Structure formats: structure tokens, C-alpha cells
Amino acid sequence: MLAGVLVFVYFCFFTIVLLLIAAWLLRGVWGRRAWSNKLDAAREALPRQWEQLELLFLESAAATGKPRGLIWTKSRFDDRALLARDRANGELYALVRITVAFEAVIGGGMEEVAAVSNLRCATALLEWQGRQWSTAGRVLFNMEPREAVHRYAKHLEPIGELEVGGGQ
């Protein structure tokens, strides 16, 4: 009787272990498939949303009030995006080289600075949210997308470049 119970317990234990291993393996397969689907959807959506994102970025960046004393007048996206994954949470980002133009805020103390009218290079950060791209106007000044990924290598893993063709 005791031997029969032990056999049953061992059988249940090994069955549970095998089921857990199978679930772990399937999770990996499904996770890779889900990531691949997410990446494909993001790659397809970026060119479709490019012009809208360019306008949204300018509005969002201007609304931040940074840099202080300057008004965003123009920003132009390059025609390529560098895709990167956040190592901590798996979020997907597109880093885009932009050219930015500013004007001084009247009474803001920058009117006399000659460099205000100089065009500036920066990197715009776009976020993949659900099924579409979005932006909060986050920008990294004086940095190309590749430099940004290199600088933040602890946090960002490069995935590849995407030719969007929306630049001028």
C-alpha cells in the first residue's frame, strides 16, 4: 500500500515538473513570436505615421518649455530611424536624427545671443505604444541616434535601422 502511494506521488511530481518545463519552453516560443509580431507591426506603422509624428513631436517638444528662453519654430526628421529596445522592460523606441530651429522668447534673456538662430542637430525619441508610435517630445541635444544608443547602452539595445523616406 505504501509503495503504491509513493509511486503515485513520484508520478505526480514528475508530471508536474514535465508540465512546468513544457510551459517554460512554450513561453519562450510564444514570447519570441509576440516580440517578432510587435517589431513587424512597429516597422510597418512608422512610415505611415511619419508626417504625423513629425508634427506631434514639434508640438510636444515646444510644450515642454525646454530649452528655457527659446521657442521651437521648426524641427525636421531625417529619413532614417534607429530602432532600439529598452533592456529593462522590452519597450520599443525609434531614435530619429532631427534638425531644430529656435527663436528667442521676447524678454527671456536670449534675444541678444547670436547662436539662437543656429540650426541644431539632436535625436528625437519616439515610443511604440500598443499598436502605434507616439512621442512626448523627448529630445537628446548634440547627439546622433547611434551616439545616444552607445551612451545609454546599459538601457538600450540597438535592433536596426529603418529607412522611412519621409525626410527632406
Short mmCIF file of N, CA and C in Angstrom, two decimals:
data_model
loop_
_atom_site.label_atom_id
_atom_site.label_comp_id
_atom_site.label_asym_id
_atom_site.label_seq_id
_atom_site.Cartn_x
_atom_site.Cartn_y
_atom_site.Cartn_z
N MET A 1 0.83 -1.20 0.00
CA MET A 1 0.00 0.00 0.00
C MET A 1 0.86 1.26 0.00
N LEU A 2 1.85 1.32 0.92
CA LEU A 2 2.74 2.47 0.99
C LEU A 2 3.54 2.63 -0.31
N ALA A 3 3.96 1.53 -0.87
CA ALA A 3 4.72 1.58 -2.13
C ALA A 3 3.86 2.17 -3.25
N GLY A 4 2.59 1.80 -3.27
CA GLY A 4 1.68 2.32 -4.29
C GLY A 4 1.48 3.83 -4.16
N VAL A 5 1.39 4.31 -2.92
CA VAL A 5 1.24 5.76 -2.66
C VAL A 5 2.50 6.49 -3.09
N LEU A 6 3.67 5.96 -2.77
CA LEU A 6 4.93 6.59 -3.17
C LEU A 6 5.07 6.66 -4.69
N VAL A 7 4.70 5.61 -5.36
CA VAL A 7 4.75 5.60 -6.83
C VAL A 7 3.83 6.69 -7.37
N PHE A 8 2.64 6.79 -6.81
CA PHE A 8 1.69 7.81 -7.24
C PHE A 8 2.24 9.22 -7.00
N VAL A 9 2.84 9.47 -5.84
CA VAL A 9 3.42 10.77 -5.51
C VAL A 9 4.56 11.11 -6.47
N TYR A 10 5.44 10.13 -6.71
CA TYR A 10 6.54 10.37 -7.65
C TYR A 10 6.01 10.65 -9.06
N PHE A 11 5.00 9.90 -9.47
CA PHE A 11 4.39 10.12 -10.79
C PHE A 11 3.83 11.54 -10.89
N CYS A 12 3.12 11.96 -9.86
CA CYS A 12 2.55 13.33 -9.86
C CYS A 12 3.65 14.37 -9.89
N PHE A 13 4.68 14.16 -9.08
CA PHE A 13 5.80 15.11 -9.03
C PHE A 13 6.47 15.25 -10.40
N PHE A 14 6.79 14.13 -11.02
CA PHE A 14 7.45 14.17 -12.33
C PHE A 14 6.53 14.74 -13.40
N THR A 15 5.25 14.48 -13.32
CA THR A 15 4.29 15.04 -14.27
C THR A 15 4.26 16.56 -14.14
N ILE A 16 4.22 17.04 -12.92
CA ILE A 16 4.21 18.50 -12.69
C ILE A 16 5.50 19.12 -13.20
N VAL A 17 6.64 18.49 -12.92
CA VAL A 17 7.92 19.01 -13.40
C VAL A 17 7.94 19.07 -14.92
N LEU A 18 7.49 18.01 -15.57
CA LEU A 18 7.45 17.99 -17.03
C LEU A 18 6.52 19.06 -17.59
N LEU A 19 5.37 19.26 -16.96
CA LEU A 19 4.44 20.30 -17.39
C LEU A 19 5.06 21.70 -17.22
N LEU A 20 5.77 21.92 -16.14
CA LEU A 20 6.42 23.21 -15.92
C LEU A 20 7.51 23.46 -16.97
N ILE A 21 8.28 22.45 -17.28
CA ILE A 21 9.32 22.58 -18.31
C ILE A 21 8.69 22.87 -19.67
N ALA A 22 7.62 22.15 -19.99
CA ALA A 22 6.93 22.38 -21.26
C ALA A 22 6.36 23.80 -21.32
N ALA A 23 5.77 24.26 -20.23
CA ALA A 23 5.22 25.63 -20.18
C ALA A 23 6.32 26.66 -20.35
N TRP A 24 7.45 26.42 -19.70
CA TRP A 24 8.58 27.35 -19.81
C TRP A 24 9.09 27.41 -21.25
N LEU A 25 9.20 26.28 -21.91
CA LEU A 25 9.65 26.25 -23.31
C LEU A 25 8.64 26.93 -24.23
N LEU A 26 7.36 26.66 -24.03
CA LEU A 26 6.33 27.29 -24.86
C LEU A 26 6.28 28.80 -24.64
N ARG A 27 6.49 29.22 -23.40
CA ARG A 27 6.51 30.66 -23.11
C ARG A 27 7.60 31.34 -23.93
N GLY A 28 8.75 30.71 -24.01
CA GLY A 28 9.84 31.27 -24.80
C GLY A 28 9.49 31.37 -26.26
N VAL A 29 8.86 30.34 -26.81
CA VAL A 29 8.45 30.35 -28.21
C VAL A 29 7.40 31.43 -28.44
N TRP A 30 6.39 31.46 -27.58
CA TRP A 30 5.34 32.47 -27.73
C TRP A 30 5.88 33.87 -27.52
N GLY A 31 6.80 34.03 -26.57
CA GLY A 31 7.39 35.34 -26.32
C GLY A 31 8.17 35.85 -27.52
N ARG A 32 8.95 34.96 -28.13
CA ARG A 32 9.70 35.37 -29.33
C ARG A 32 8.76 35.71 -30.47
N ARG A 33 7.69 34.94 -30.61
CA ARG A 33 6.72 35.21 -31.67
C ARG A 33 6.01 36.54 -31.41
N ALA A 34 5.65 36.79 -30.15
CA ALA A 34 4.98 38.05 -29.82
C ALA A 34 5.91 39.23 -30.07
N TRP A 35 7.20 39.09 -29.70
CA TRP A 35 8.17 40.16 -29.93
C TRP A 35 8.34 40.40 -31.43
N SER A 36 8.43 39.33 -32.20
CA SER A 36 8.58 39.45 -33.65
C SER A 36 7.37 40.14 -34.27
N ASN A 37 6.18 39.78 -33.82
CA ASN A 37 4.96 40.44 -34.32
C ASN A 37 4.93 41.91 -33.95
N LYS A 38 5.35 42.23 -32.73
CA LYS A 38 5.39 43.62 -32.26
C LYS A 38 6.37 44.43 -33.13
N LEU A 39 7.54 43.87 -33.37
CA LEU A 39 8.56 44.55 -34.17
C LEU A 39 8.09 44.75 -35.61
N ASP A 40 7.48 43.74 -36.19
CA ASP A 40 6.96 43.85 -37.56
C ASP A 40 5.89 44.94 -37.65
N ALA A 41 4.98 44.96 -36.69
CA ALA A 41 3.92 45.97 -36.68
C ALA A 41 4.51 47.37 -36.55
N ALA A 42 5.51 47.51 -35.69
CA ALA A 42 6.15 48.82 -35.49
C ALA A 42 6.87 49.28 -36.75
N ARG A 43 7.56 48.36 -37.40
CA ARG A 43 8.27 48.70 -38.65
C ARG A 43 7.31 49.12 -39.76
N GLU A 44 6.16 48.47 -39.82
CA GLU A 44 5.17 48.82 -40.84
C GLU A 44 4.47 50.14 -40.53
N ALA A 45 4.25 50.43 -39.27
CA ALA A 45 3.50 51.62 -38.88
C ALA A 45 4.32 52.90 -38.98
N LEU A 46 5.62 52.82 -38.75
CA LEU A 46 6.44 54.04 -38.69
C LEU A 46 6.38 54.87 -39.98
N PRO A 47 6.55 54.29 -41.15
CA PRO A 47 6.44 55.13 -42.37
C PRO A 47 5.05 55.75 -42.54
N ARG A 48 4.01 55.01 -42.16
CA ARG A 48 2.64 55.55 -42.30
C ARG A 48 2.40 56.73 -41.38
N GLN A 49 3.02 56.72 -40.21
CA GLN A 49 2.79 57.77 -39.21
C GLN A 49 3.84 58.88 -39.26
N TRP A 50 4.80 58.79 -40.15
CA TRP A 50 5.98 59.65 -40.13
C TRP A 50 5.64 61.14 -40.09
N GLU A 51 4.83 61.61 -41.03
CA GLU A 51 4.50 63.05 -41.08
C GLU A 51 3.73 63.49 -39.83
N GLN A 52 2.80 62.66 -39.39
CA GLN A 52 2.03 62.96 -38.18
C GLN A 52 2.95 63.04 -36.97
N LEU A 53 3.89 62.12 -36.88
CA LEU A 53 4.83 62.11 -35.75
C LEU A 53 5.73 63.33 -35.77
N GLU A 54 6.11 63.76 -36.95
CA GLU A 54 6.96 64.95 -37.07
C GLU A 54 6.24 66.18 -36.50
N LEU A 55 4.97 66.33 -36.84
CA LEU A 55 4.17 67.45 -36.31
C LEU A 55 3.93 67.30 -34.80
N LEU A 56 3.58 66.09 -34.38
CA LEU A 56 3.33 65.84 -32.97
C LEU A 56 4.58 66.07 -32.14
N PHE A 57 5.73 65.68 -32.68
CA PHE A 57 6.98 65.89 -31.96
C PHE A 57 7.22 67.38 -31.74
N LEU A 58 7.06 68.19 -32.79
CA LEU A 58 7.30 69.63 -32.65
C LEU A 58 6.36 70.24 -31.61
N GLU A 59 5.09 69.87 -31.67
CA GLU A 59 4.13 70.39 -30.68
C GLU A 59 4.50 69.96 -29.26
N SER A 60 4.82 68.70 -29.10
CA SER A 60 5.14 68.16 -27.77
C SER A 60 6.43 68.75 -27.22
N ALA A 61 7.45 68.85 -28.07
CA ALA A 61 8.73 69.40 -27.63
C ALA A 61 8.58 70.87 -27.26
N ALA A 62 7.82 71.61 -28.06
CA ALA A 62 7.61 73.03 -27.78
C ALA A 62 6.86 73.22 -26.46
N ALA A 63 5.95 72.31 -26.16
CA ALA A 63 5.15 72.42 -24.93
C ALA A 63 5.96 72.15 -23.66
N THR A 64 7.13 71.53 -23.79
CA THR A 64 7.93 71.25 -22.59
C THR A 64 8.56 72.50 -22.00
N GLY A 65 8.72 73.55 -22.82
CA GLY A 65 9.36 74.78 -22.33
C GLY A 65 10.87 74.68 -22.26
N LYS A 66 11.43 73.63 -22.84
CA LYS A 66 12.88 73.44 -22.84
C LYS A 66 13.38 73.52 -24.28
N PRO A 67 14.49 74.09 -24.50
CA PRO A 67 15.35 74.83 -23.58
C PRO A 67 14.71 76.15 -23.17
N ARG A 68 14.97 76.55 -21.95
CA ARG A 68 14.39 77.76 -21.39
C ARG A 68 14.82 78.99 -22.20
N GLY A 69 13.87 79.85 -22.45
CA GLY A 69 14.15 81.09 -23.17
C GLY A 69 14.09 80.97 -24.68
N LEU A 70 13.77 79.76 -25.17
CA LEU A 70 13.70 79.55 -26.62
C LEU A 70 12.35 78.98 -27.02
N ILE A 71 11.94 79.35 -28.22
CA ILE A 71 10.70 78.84 -28.80
C ILE A 71 11.06 77.93 -29.96
N TRP A 72 10.50 76.73 -29.97
CA TRP A 72 10.71 75.81 -31.09
C TRP A 72 9.96 76.36 -32.30
N THR A 73 10.67 76.59 -33.40
CA THR A 73 10.00 77.07 -34.61
C THR A 73 9.89 75.99 -35.67
N LYS A 74 10.91 75.14 -35.78
CA LYS A 74 10.89 74.06 -36.77
C LYS A 74 11.68 72.88 -36.24
N SER A 75 11.25 71.71 -36.67
CA SER A 75 12.08 70.51 -36.50
C SER A 75 11.83 69.64 -37.72
N ARG A 76 12.91 69.10 -38.25
CA ARG A 76 12.80 68.25 -39.44
C ARG A 76 13.44 66.90 -39.15
N PHE A 77 12.67 65.85 -39.39
CA PHE A 77 13.17 64.50 -39.20
C PHE A 77 14.06 64.10 -40.37
N ASP A 78 15.09 63.31 -40.08
CA ASP A 78 15.89 62.66 -41.11
C ASP A 78 15.03 61.54 -41.69
N ASP A 79 15.50 60.87 -42.73
CA ASP A 79 14.70 59.83 -43.36
C ASP A 79 14.99 58.42 -42.84
N ARG A 80 15.70 58.31 -41.73
CA ARG A 80 16.01 57.01 -41.12
C ARG A 80 15.71 57.05 -39.63
N ALA A 81 15.37 55.89 -39.12
CA ALA A 81 15.16 55.75 -37.68
C ALA A 81 16.00 54.57 -37.19
N LEU A 82 16.57 54.72 -36.04
CA LEU A 82 17.30 53.64 -35.39
C LEU A 82 16.38 53.04 -34.34
N LEU A 83 16.04 51.77 -34.50
CA LEU A 83 15.16 51.11 -33.56
C LEU A 83 15.98 50.53 -32.42
N ALA A 84 15.45 50.65 -31.21
CA ALA A 84 16.15 50.15 -30.03
C ALA A 84 15.12 49.62 -29.03
N ARG A 85 15.58 48.66 -28.23
CA ARG A 85 14.73 48.04 -27.21
C ARG A 85 15.26 48.40 -25.84
N ASP A 86 14.35 48.76 -24.95
CA ASP A 86 14.72 49.02 -23.56
C ASP A 86 15.04 47.68 -22.91
N ARG A 87 16.25 47.56 -22.39
CA ARG A 87 16.70 46.28 -21.81
C ARG A 87 15.89 45.90 -20.55
N ALA A 88 15.37 46.88 -19.84
CA ALA A 88 14.66 46.60 -18.59
C ALA A 88 13.23 46.12 -18.80
N ASN A 89 12.52 46.76 -19.71
CA ASN A 89 11.10 46.44 -19.84
C ASN A 89 10.67 46.00 -21.24
N GLY A 90 11.60 45.96 -22.19
CA GLY A 90 11.27 45.48 -23.53
C GLY A 90 10.57 46.50 -24.41
N GLU A 91 10.39 47.72 -23.92
CA GLU A 91 9.73 48.74 -24.73
C GLU A 91 10.55 49.03 -25.98
N LEU A 92 9.85 49.41 -27.04
CA LEU A 92 10.48 49.67 -28.33
C LEU A 92 10.52 51.17 -28.60
N TYR A 93 11.68 51.66 -29.04
CA TYR A 93 11.87 53.08 -29.34
C TYR A 93 12.42 53.25 -30.74
N ALA A 94 12.13 54.38 -31.34
CA ALA A 94 12.75 54.80 -32.59
C ALA A 94 13.49 56.09 -32.29
N LEU A 95 14.77 56.11 -32.58
CA LEU A 95 15.58 57.31 -32.38
C LEU A 95 15.80 57.92 -33.76
N VAL A 96 15.44 59.18 -33.90
CA VAL A 96 15.46 59.85 -35.20
C VAL A 96 16.33 61.09 -35.12
N ARG A 97 17.24 61.22 -36.08
CA ARG A 97 18.06 62.43 -36.17
C ARG A 97 17.15 63.57 -36.63
N ILE A 98 17.22 64.69 -35.92
CA ILE A 98 16.41 65.85 -36.28
C ILE A 98 17.29 67.09 -36.38
N THR A 99 16.78 68.06 -37.13
CA THR A 99 17.37 69.38 -37.19
C THR A 99 16.35 70.33 -36.60
N VAL A 100 16.79 71.17 -35.66
CA VAL A 100 15.87 72.03 -34.92
C VAL A 100 16.25 73.50 -35.10
N ALA A 101 15.22 74.35 -35.21
CA ALA A 101 15.41 75.79 -35.26
C ALA A 101 14.63 76.43 -34.10
N PHE A 102 15.24 77.45 -33.49
CA PHE A 102 14.63 78.15 -32.37
C PHE A 102 14.57 79.65 -32.63
N GLU A 103 13.70 80.31 -31.88
CA GLU A 103 13.68 81.78 -31.76
C GLU A 103 13.74 82.09 -30.27
N ALA A 104 14.25 83.27 -29.97
CA ALA A 104 14.31 83.68 -28.57
C ALA A 104 12.94 84.14 -28.09
N VAL A 105 12.63 83.81 -26.84
CA VAL A 105 11.41 84.32 -26.20
C VAL A 105 11.66 85.79 -25.90
N ILE A 106 10.73 86.64 -26.28
CA ILE A 106 10.88 88.07 -26.02
C ILE A 106 10.86 88.29 -24.51
N GLY A 107 11.89 88.95 -24.01
CA GLY A 107 12.03 89.19 -22.59
C GLY A 107 12.60 88.00 -21.84
N GLY A 108 13.02 86.99 -22.54
CA GLY A 108 13.53 85.78 -21.91
C GLY A 108 15.03 85.77 -21.69
N GLY A 109 15.72 86.84 -22.09
CA GLY A 109 17.14 86.94 -21.87
C GLY A 109 18.01 86.32 -22.94
N MET A 110 17.41 85.78 -23.99
CA MET A 110 18.20 85.15 -25.04
C MET A 110 18.18 85.94 -26.35
N GLU A 111 17.51 87.10 -26.35
CA GLU A 111 17.38 87.86 -27.60
C GLU A 111 18.73 88.29 -28.18
N GLU A 112 19.68 88.56 -27.34
CA GLU A 112 20.97 89.08 -27.79
C GLU A 112 21.98 87.98 -28.11
N VAL A 113 21.62 86.73 -27.89
CA VAL A 113 22.55 85.63 -28.15
C VAL A 113 22.49 85.28 -29.64
N ALA A 114 23.61 85.46 -30.32
CA ALA A 114 23.66 85.26 -31.77
C ALA A 114 23.41 83.80 -32.16
N ALA A 115 23.79 82.87 -31.33
CA ALA A 115 23.68 81.44 -31.66
C ALA A 115 22.25 80.92 -31.62
N VAL A 116 21.30 81.73 -31.14
CA VAL A 116 19.91 81.27 -31.05
C VAL A 116 19.39 80.84 -32.41
N SER A 117 19.75 81.55 -33.45
CA SER A 117 19.23 81.25 -34.78
C SER A 117 19.96 80.09 -35.48
N ASN A 118 21.03 79.57 -34.88
CA ASN A 118 21.74 78.45 -35.49
C ASN A 118 20.88 77.18 -35.46
N LEU A 119 20.91 76.43 -36.54
CA LEU A 119 20.23 75.14 -36.57
C LEU A 119 21.00 74.17 -35.66
N ARG A 120 20.26 73.31 -34.99
CA ARG A 120 20.88 72.36 -34.08
C ARG A 120 20.49 70.94 -34.46
N CYS A 121 21.43 70.03 -34.30
CA CYS A 121 21.16 68.60 -34.51
C CYS A 121 20.84 67.96 -33.17
N ALA A 122 19.94 67.02 -33.20
CA ALA A 122 19.54 66.33 -31.98
C ALA A 122 18.94 64.98 -32.37
N THR A 123 18.52 64.25 -31.37
CA THR A 123 17.84 62.97 -31.58
C THR A 123 16.48 63.03 -30.90
N ALA A 124 15.45 62.75 -31.70
CA ALA A 124 14.09 62.67 -31.17
C ALA A 124 13.82 61.24 -30.75
N LEU A 125 13.09 61.07 -29.66
CA LEU A 125 12.76 59.75 -29.15
C LEU A 125 11.27 59.49 -29.38
N LEU A 126 10.98 58.45 -30.15
CA LEU A 126 9.60 58.04 -30.41
C LEU A 126 9.36 56.72 -29.68
N GLU A 127 8.16 56.53 -29.14
CA GLU A 127 7.84 55.34 -28.37
C GLU A 127 6.75 54.53 -29.06
N TRP A 128 6.90 53.22 -29.09
CA TRP A 128 5.86 52.33 -29.60
C TRP A 128 4.91 52.03 -28.45
N GLN A 129 3.65 52.42 -28.63
CA GLN A 129 2.65 52.24 -27.58
C GLN A 129 1.46 51.48 -28.13
N GLY A 130 1.39 50.24 -27.75
CA GLY A 130 0.27 49.41 -28.21
C GLY A 130 0.41 49.05 -29.67
N ARG A 131 -0.32 49.75 -30.52
CA ARG A 131 -0.30 49.48 -31.96
C ARG A 131 0.10 50.71 -32.78
N GLN A 132 0.69 51.72 -32.12
CA GLN A 132 1.08 52.92 -32.86
C GLN A 132 2.27 53.61 -32.19
N TRP A 133 2.91 54.47 -32.95
CA TRP A 133 4.03 55.27 -32.46
C TRP A 133 3.50 56.53 -31.81
N SER A 134 4.21 57.02 -30.83
CA SER A 134 3.84 58.25 -30.14
C SER A 134 5.11 58.98 -29.74
N THR A 135 4.94 60.20 -29.27
CA THR A 135 6.08 60.96 -28.77
C THR A 135 5.62 61.94 -27.70
N ALA A 136 6.49 62.12 -26.72
CA ALA A 136 6.24 63.10 -25.67
C ALA A 136 7.16 64.31 -25.87
N GLY A 137 7.83 64.36 -27.02
CA GLY A 137 8.72 65.49 -27.30
C GLY A 137 10.08 65.34 -26.65
N ARG A 138 10.45 64.12 -26.26
CA ARG A 138 11.76 63.91 -25.63
C ARG A 138 12.84 64.04 -26.70
N VAL A 139 13.90 64.76 -26.34
CA VAL A 139 14.97 65.03 -27.30
C VAL A 139 16.32 64.96 -26.59
N LEU A 140 17.31 64.48 -27.31
CA LEU A 140 18.69 64.44 -26.82
C LEU A 140 19.50 65.37 -27.72
N PHE A 141 19.86 66.52 -27.18
CA PHE A 141 20.59 67.50 -27.98
C PHE A 141 22.05 67.11 -28.19
N ASN A 142 22.60 67.56 -29.31
CA ASN A 142 24.01 67.35 -29.64
C ASN A 142 24.38 65.87 -29.66
N MET A 143 23.46 65.03 -30.11
CA MET A 143 23.70 63.61 -30.12
C MET A 143 22.99 62.98 -31.31
N GLU A 144 23.72 62.19 -32.08
CA GLU A 144 23.14 61.40 -33.17
C GLU A 144 22.48 60.16 -32.55
N PRO A 145 21.54 59.52 -33.25
CA PRO A 145 20.91 58.32 -32.70
C PRO A 145 21.90 57.22 -32.29
N ARG A 146 22.91 56.96 -33.11
CA ARG A 146 23.90 55.92 -32.75
C ARG A 146 24.68 56.31 -31.49
N GLU A 147 25.00 57.59 -31.36
CA GLU A 147 25.69 58.06 -30.16
C GLU A 147 24.80 57.87 -28.93
N ALA A 148 23.50 58.14 -29.10
CA ALA A 148 22.57 58.01 -27.98
C ALA A 148 22.48 56.55 -27.52
N VAL A 149 22.38 55.62 -28.47
CA VAL A 149 22.31 54.21 -28.11
C VAL A 149 23.62 53.77 -27.45
N HIS A 150 24.74 54.26 -27.96
CA HIS A 150 26.03 53.93 -27.35
C HIS A 150 26.13 54.50 -25.94
N ARG A 151 25.72 55.74 -25.78
CA ARG A 151 25.80 56.39 -24.46
C ARG A 151 24.90 55.71 -23.43
N TYR A 152 23.74 55.28 -23.88
CA TYR A 152 22.78 54.64 -22.98
C TYR A 152 22.74 53.12 -23.21
N ALA A 153 23.87 52.53 -23.53
CA ALA A 153 23.95 51.09 -23.84
C ALA A 153 23.49 50.21 -22.68
N LYS A 154 23.59 50.70 -21.45
CA LYS A 154 23.09 49.93 -20.31
C LYS A 154 21.57 49.76 -20.38
N HIS A 155 20.92 50.72 -21.02
CA HIS A 155 19.46 50.74 -21.06
C HIS A 155 18.88 50.38 -22.42
N LEU A 156 19.61 50.67 -23.50
CA LEU A 156 19.07 50.47 -24.84
C LEU A 156 19.89 49.45 -25.62
N GLU A 157 19.18 48.57 -26.29
CA GLU A 157 19.81 47.58 -27.16
C GLU A 157 19.41 47.92 -28.59
N PRO A 158 20.37 48.20 -29.49
CA PRO A 158 20.01 48.52 -30.87
C PRO A 158 19.42 47.30 -31.58
N ILE A 159 18.41 47.54 -32.40
CA ILE A 159 17.76 46.47 -33.15
C ILE A 159 18.10 46.58 -34.63
N GLY A 160 18.14 47.80 -35.14
CA GLY A 160 18.45 48.00 -36.55
C GLY A 160 17.91 49.33 -37.03
N GLU A 161 18.30 49.67 -38.25
CA GLU A 161 17.82 50.92 -38.84
C GLU A 161 16.64 50.65 -39.75
N LEU A 162 15.82 51.66 -39.90
CA LEU A 162 14.66 51.58 -40.77
C LEU A 162 14.67 52.81 -41.66
N GLU A 163 14.68 52.60 -42.95
CA GLU A 163 14.61 53.69 -43.93
C GLU A 163 13.15 54.08 -44.06
N VAL A 164 12.84 55.32 -43.73
CA VAL A 164 11.45 55.75 -43.71
C VAL A 164 11.13 56.56 -44.97
N GLY A 165 12.09 57.35 -45.43
CA GLY A 165 11.90 58.12 -46.66
C GLY A 165 11.06 59.34 -46.49
N GLY A 166 10.81 59.78 -45.26
CA GLY A 166 9.99 60.95 -45.04
C GLY A 166 10.78 62.23 -44.94
N GLY A 167 12.13 62.15 -44.86
CA GLY A 167 12.96 63.34 -44.69
C GLY A 167 13.08 64.15 -45.95
N GLN A 168 13.58 65.36 -45.81
CA GLN A 168 13.71 66.27 -46.94
C GLN A 168 15.16 66.44 -47.30
#
